[in-house]
Short mmCIF file of C-alpha atoms in Angstrom, two decimals:
data_model
loop_
_atom_site.label_atom_id
_atom_site.label_comp_id
_atom_site.label_asym_id
_atom_site.label_seq_id
_atom_site.Cartn_x
_atom_site.Cartn_y
_atom_site.Cartn_z
CA VAL A 1 78.23 59.71 113.46
CA GLY A 2 78.40 63.29 114.46
CA TYR A 3 79.22 66.06 112.08
CA HIS A 4 81.13 69.14 113.16
CA CYS A 5 81.33 72.75 111.51
CA PRO A 6 84.46 73.11 109.71
CA VAL A 7 83.33 77.07 108.34
CA GLY A 8 86.49 78.33 110.04
CA PHE A 9 88.97 75.99 108.48
CA LEU A 10 88.09 76.62 105.15
CA GLY A 11 91.43 78.41 104.43
CA GLU A 12 93.56 76.03 106.34
CA SER A 13 92.31 72.77 104.50
CA PRO A 14 93.58 71.64 101.44
CA LYS A 15 90.98 69.34 101.14
CA LEU A 16 88.43 72.14 101.72
CA GLY A 17 90.15 74.61 100.07
CA ARG A 18 89.91 73.03 96.69
CA TRP A 19 86.19 72.62 97.47
CA ALA A 20 85.46 76.13 98.30
CA ALA A 21 87.43 76.82 95.10
CA GLN A 22 85.01 74.98 93.27
CA ILE A 23 81.84 75.97 94.46
CA GLY A 24 82.90 79.36 95.54
CA ALA A 25 83.76 80.39 99.22
CA SER A 26 80.65 82.53 100.00
CA ALA A 27 78.64 79.75 99.05
CA ALA A 28 80.71 77.03 100.87
CA VAL A 29 80.08 78.97 104.04
CA ILE A 30 76.43 79.72 102.84
CA LEU A 31 75.78 75.91 102.94
CA LEU A 32 77.96 74.61 105.86
CA MET A 33 76.22 76.99 107.72
CA LEU A 34 72.47 75.24 106.92
CA ILE A 35 74.02 71.99 107.33
CA CYS A 36 75.49 72.75 111.10
CA PRO A 37 73.01 73.63 113.94
CA GLY A 38 75.53 76.98 115.30
CA PRO A 39 76.28 77.68 118.81
CA ALA A 40 74.16 75.52 121.22
CA LEU A 41 71.41 77.75 122.94
CA PRO A 42 70.70 77.53 126.68
CA VAL A 43 67.92 74.89 127.03
CA GLU A 44 65.23 76.08 129.07
CA GLU A 45 63.87 74.51 132.22
CA VAL A 46 61.00 72.46 132.09
CA VAL A 47 58.11 74.24 133.87
CA PRO A 48 55.48 72.13 135.36
CA GLU A 49 51.43 72.59 134.79
CA ILE A 50 50.00 71.90 138.02
CA GLU A 51 46.57 71.14 138.65
CA TYR A 52 44.61 70.86 142.17
CA GLU A 53 41.57 68.38 142.64
CA TYR A 54 39.71 68.15 145.95
CA TYR A 55 37.36 65.71 148.13
CA ASP A 56 35.44 67.02 151.03
CA VAL A 57 36.01 65.63 154.31
CA THR A 58 33.36 66.49 156.87
CA PRO A 59 33.47 65.77 160.61
CA GLU A 60 31.04 64.04 162.78
CA GLU A 61 30.37 64.37 166.41
CA GLY A 62 31.29 61.23 167.93
CA ARG A 63 33.48 60.00 165.13
CA SER A 64 37.34 60.99 164.58
CA LEU A 65 38.72 62.86 162.02
CA TYR A 66 40.67 59.93 161.12
CA MET A 67 37.55 57.75 160.14
CA SER A 68 36.39 60.61 158.28
CA LEU A 69 39.34 61.13 156.25
CA PHE A 70 39.40 57.00 155.89
CA THR A 71 35.96 56.80 154.79
CA ALA A 72 35.95 60.21 152.39
CA THR A 73 38.63 59.53 150.37
CA PRO A 74 38.30 58.38 146.95
CA ILE A 75 41.77 57.23 146.45
CA PHE A 76 42.07 53.33 146.67
CA HIS A 77 45.06 51.39 145.34
CA GLU A 78 45.29 47.31 146.04
CA GLY A 79 42.68 47.41 148.74
CA LYS A 80 44.13 50.44 150.75
CA ASN A 81 42.69 54.19 151.17
CA TYR A 82 45.07 56.96 150.77
CA ALA A 83 44.94 60.91 151.93
CA GLY A 84 46.99 62.37 148.74
CA LEU A 85 47.96 61.39 145.54
CA THR A 86 49.90 62.97 142.54
CA LYS A 87 49.61 61.65 139.05
CA SER A 88 52.44 63.49 136.88
CA TYR A 89 52.37 63.41 133.61
CA PHE A 90 55.88 63.50 130.91
CA SER A 91 55.91 63.73 127.68
CA TYR A 92 57.75 65.16 124.72
CA ARG A 93 57.97 65.66 120.80
CA TYR A 94 60.29 66.86 118.51
CA GLN A 95 61.17 66.61 114.87
CA THR A 96 63.83 66.12 112.56
CA LEU A 97 65.96 68.04 110.07
CA GLU A 98 67.98 66.05 107.73
CA PRO A 99 70.69 68.38 106.74
CA LEU A 100 72.36 65.52 104.86
CA ALA A 101 70.98 62.34 103.54
CA ASP A 102 69.68 59.86 106.00
CA VAL A 103 71.30 62.39 108.71
CA CYS A 104 68.94 63.68 111.07
CA ARG A 105 68.94 66.41 113.80
CA VAL A 106 66.57 67.14 116.78
CA ASP A 107 64.48 70.00 116.50
CA ASN A 108 61.47 71.97 117.74
CA LEU A 109 62.06 69.97 120.70
CA GLU A 110 58.77 70.26 123.36
CA VAL A 111 58.88 68.59 126.71
CA LYS A 112 55.64 69.18 129.38
CA THR A 113 55.28 68.50 132.73
CA ARG A 114 51.73 68.40 134.00
CA CYS A 115 51.03 67.08 137.63
CA VAL A 116 47.43 66.26 139.23
CA ILE A 117 47.50 66.62 143.09
CA THR A 118 44.31 65.19 144.82
CA LEU A 119 44.34 66.48 148.51
CA PRO A 120 41.31 66.41 151.14
CA ARG A 121 39.37 69.69 152.01
CA LEU A 122 37.81 69.99 155.09
CA THR A 123 34.36 71.20 155.20
CA LYS A 124 33.44 72.49 158.41
CA GLY A 125 34.96 72.37 162.19
CA ASP A 126 35.95 74.96 165.00
CA PRO A 127 38.85 77.20 164.36
CA GLU A 128 40.98 74.86 166.78
CA LEU A 129 40.26 71.85 164.38
CA ASN A 130 40.77 74.21 160.92
CA LYS A 131 43.73 74.94 162.40
CA ALA A 132 45.01 71.77 163.09
CA PHE A 133 43.79 70.30 159.74
CA ASP A 134 45.69 73.21 157.57
CA ASN A 135 48.83 72.39 159.08
CA TYR A 136 48.52 68.96 158.24
CA LEU A 137 47.29 70.09 154.96
CA ASN A 138 50.15 72.05 153.68
CA LYS A 139 52.57 69.24 155.05
CA LEU A 140 50.93 66.79 152.88
CA ARG A 141 50.59 69.37 149.77
CA GLY A 142 54.23 69.68 150.20
CA HIS A 143 55.05 66.15 150.02
CA GLU A 144 53.01 65.46 146.91
CA LEU A 145 54.56 69.15 145.42
CA GLU A 146 57.92 67.17 145.50
CA HIS A 147 56.62 63.98 143.86
CA CYS A 148 55.93 66.88 140.33
CA ARG A 149 59.48 68.42 141.50
CA ILE A 150 60.99 65.01 140.98
CA THR A 151 59.11 64.10 137.75
CA THR A 152 60.03 67.56 136.48
CA TYR A 153 63.63 67.14 137.51
CA HIS A 154 63.88 64.34 135.21
CA ALA A 155 62.02 66.00 132.54
CA SER A 156 64.48 68.67 132.28
CA GLN A 157 67.35 66.28 132.25
CA PHE A 158 66.07 64.31 129.68
CA LYS A 159 65.03 67.94 127.30
CA LYS A 160 68.62 68.60 127.89
CA TYR A 161 70.28 65.41 127.15
CA LEU A 162 68.13 65.51 123.46
CA ALA A 163 68.74 69.23 122.84
CA GLY A 164 72.66 68.00 123.12
CA ILE A 165 72.50 65.04 120.80
CA ASP A 166 74.85 65.42 117.64
CA ASP A 167 73.11 64.83 114.21
CA MET A 168 73.46 60.87 113.46
CA LYS A 169 71.58 58.33 111.46
CA CYS A 170 68.03 58.80 111.51
CA GLN A 171 67.31 55.33 112.38
CA ARG A 172 69.65 55.64 115.00
CA LEU A 173 68.29 59.01 116.41
CA ALA A 174 65.31 57.68 116.65
CA LYS A 175 66.72 54.37 118.71
CA THR A 176 69.17 56.90 120.98
CA VAL A 177 66.08 59.02 122.27
CA LYS A 178 64.10 55.68 122.88
CA THR A 179 66.51 54.11 125.11
CA GLU A 180 67.28 57.61 126.94
CA TYR A 181 63.59 58.00 127.61
CA ASP A 182 63.55 54.19 128.95
CA ARG A 183 66.52 54.77 131.33
CA VAL A 184 65.05 58.42 132.31
CA ASN A 185 61.56 56.73 132.99
CA ASP A 186 63.22 53.94 135.16
CA ASP A 187 65.59 56.46 137.33
CA LEU A 188 62.07 58.26 137.42
CA ASN A 189 60.22 55.57 138.82
CA ARG A 190 62.92 54.40 141.56
CA GLU A 191 63.53 57.76 142.87
CA GLN A 192 59.53 58.37 143.06
CA ILE A 193 59.75 55.23 145.24
CA ASN A 194 62.76 55.87 147.55
CA TYR A 195 61.27 59.08 148.39
CA ASP A 196 58.22 57.52 149.39
CA LYS A 197 59.83 55.16 151.28
CA ARG A 198 62.31 57.64 152.93
CA THR A 199 59.98 59.80 154.05
CA VAL A 200 57.02 57.28 154.72
CA HIS A 201 54.79 58.88 152.58
CA GLY A 202 55.39 62.37 153.95
CA LYS A 203 55.05 61.21 157.65
CA TYR A 204 58.11 62.17 158.61
CA GLU A 205 57.98 65.31 156.57
CA GLY A 206 55.33 66.22 158.97
CA ALA A 207 51.99 65.26 157.02
CA ASP A 208 50.92 63.16 160.10
CA LEU A 209 47.22 64.20 160.78
CA ASN A 210 47.49 62.12 164.17
CA LYS A 211 50.79 64.63 165.13
CA HIS A 212 48.81 67.87 164.48
CA LEU A 213 45.65 66.14 166.10
CA SER A 214 47.28 65.45 169.31
CA GLU A 215 48.71 68.94 169.36
CA MET A 216 45.29 70.56 169.24
CA VAL A 217 44.51 67.81 171.48
CA ASN A 218 47.13 68.54 174.34
CA SER A 219 46.45 72.29 174.09
CA LYS A 220 42.72 71.63 175.23
CA ASN A 221 43.78 68.81 177.62
CA GLY A 222 41.57 66.54 175.77
CA SER A 223 41.97 63.40 173.67
CA GLN A 224 41.31 62.30 170.30
CA PRO A 225 40.66 58.71 169.22
CA LYS A 226 43.12 57.15 166.78
CA ALA A 227 42.18 55.66 163.18
CA HIS A 228 44.38 55.29 160.41
CA VAL A 229 44.12 55.68 156.70
CA SER A 230 46.06 52.62 155.30
CA GLY A 231 49.12 53.20 154.05
CA GLY A 232 51.62 51.68 151.24
CA GLU A 233 54.23 51.91 148.51
CA THR A 234 52.85 52.25 144.90
CA SER A 235 54.59 53.47 141.63
CA ILE A 236 52.33 52.99 138.42
CA SER A 237 53.71 53.83 135.10
CA SER A 238 52.93 53.92 131.40
CA GLY A 239 55.62 54.16 129.36
CA GLY A 240 55.83 56.30 126.22
CA THR A 241 55.32 55.40 122.37
CA LYS A 242 57.49 55.08 119.83
CA GLY A 243 58.82 57.64 117.45
CA SER A 244 59.27 61.17 118.51
CA SER A 245 56.79 61.66 120.92
CA GLY A 246 56.20 59.97 124.38
CA GLY A 247 54.25 59.99 127.50
CA LEU A 248 55.14 58.83 131.29
CA THR A 249 52.65 58.48 134.37
CA ASN A 250 53.63 58.71 137.76
CA ILE A 251 51.26 57.97 140.79
CA GLN A 252 52.18 58.21 144.15
CA PRO A 253 49.38 57.88 146.73
CA ASP A 254 50.43 58.95 149.81
CA THR A 255 48.44 58.03 153.29
CA GLY A 256 50.09 61.23 155.09
CA ALA A 257 48.93 58.95 158.51
#
């Protein structure tokens, strides 16, 4: 059930005209302005809060940097090691107003996104090794930030949807929000999985440690033994709570190998 604002039609509708005459036109206008939400305001985009966590990778003489990364990473999932990880938290909260009996309106809407990105950090190395690792790290960071952007985009779309919902029966409003939340959750998980499949966890975007080390070695006319951080495709999510608040967690481990 949607409610519209008939303030501009008080003088044109006979029924509204009689109603206004009974309570007074000024009082009718004031009452309708309280009942109706007024013109829609622009919905601000969701701005993510981004936090970085690092783990140390220490090169060892006679051991490939790949193997040092493999043993240093704290990121494990289903028996595999990962170089990078993004945890994105998408939550919402709102209050309801009841301009009419058992009719609710979304009010004080708040949607937040928080991303925690885990990346490797080289503790030492010669200038050439540091440069190669930094180039790799920049690509891996960019891949993880895209995971965060995907979550933030869906959070913004969800916020715009909630901000545009018409007044409706209170029970129906809660159900509508939950249904949309579940839909956004499904779309978000699907896009995160497809993104990793499309980029092979960032490898096709340049998050390929072997590539950057090979370029370094070639410039020295040397060689670099190969070892790989195990890869895989994962998506873990936990859905929101009932009622007017919810939380969504996506975890995307990435090899960068």
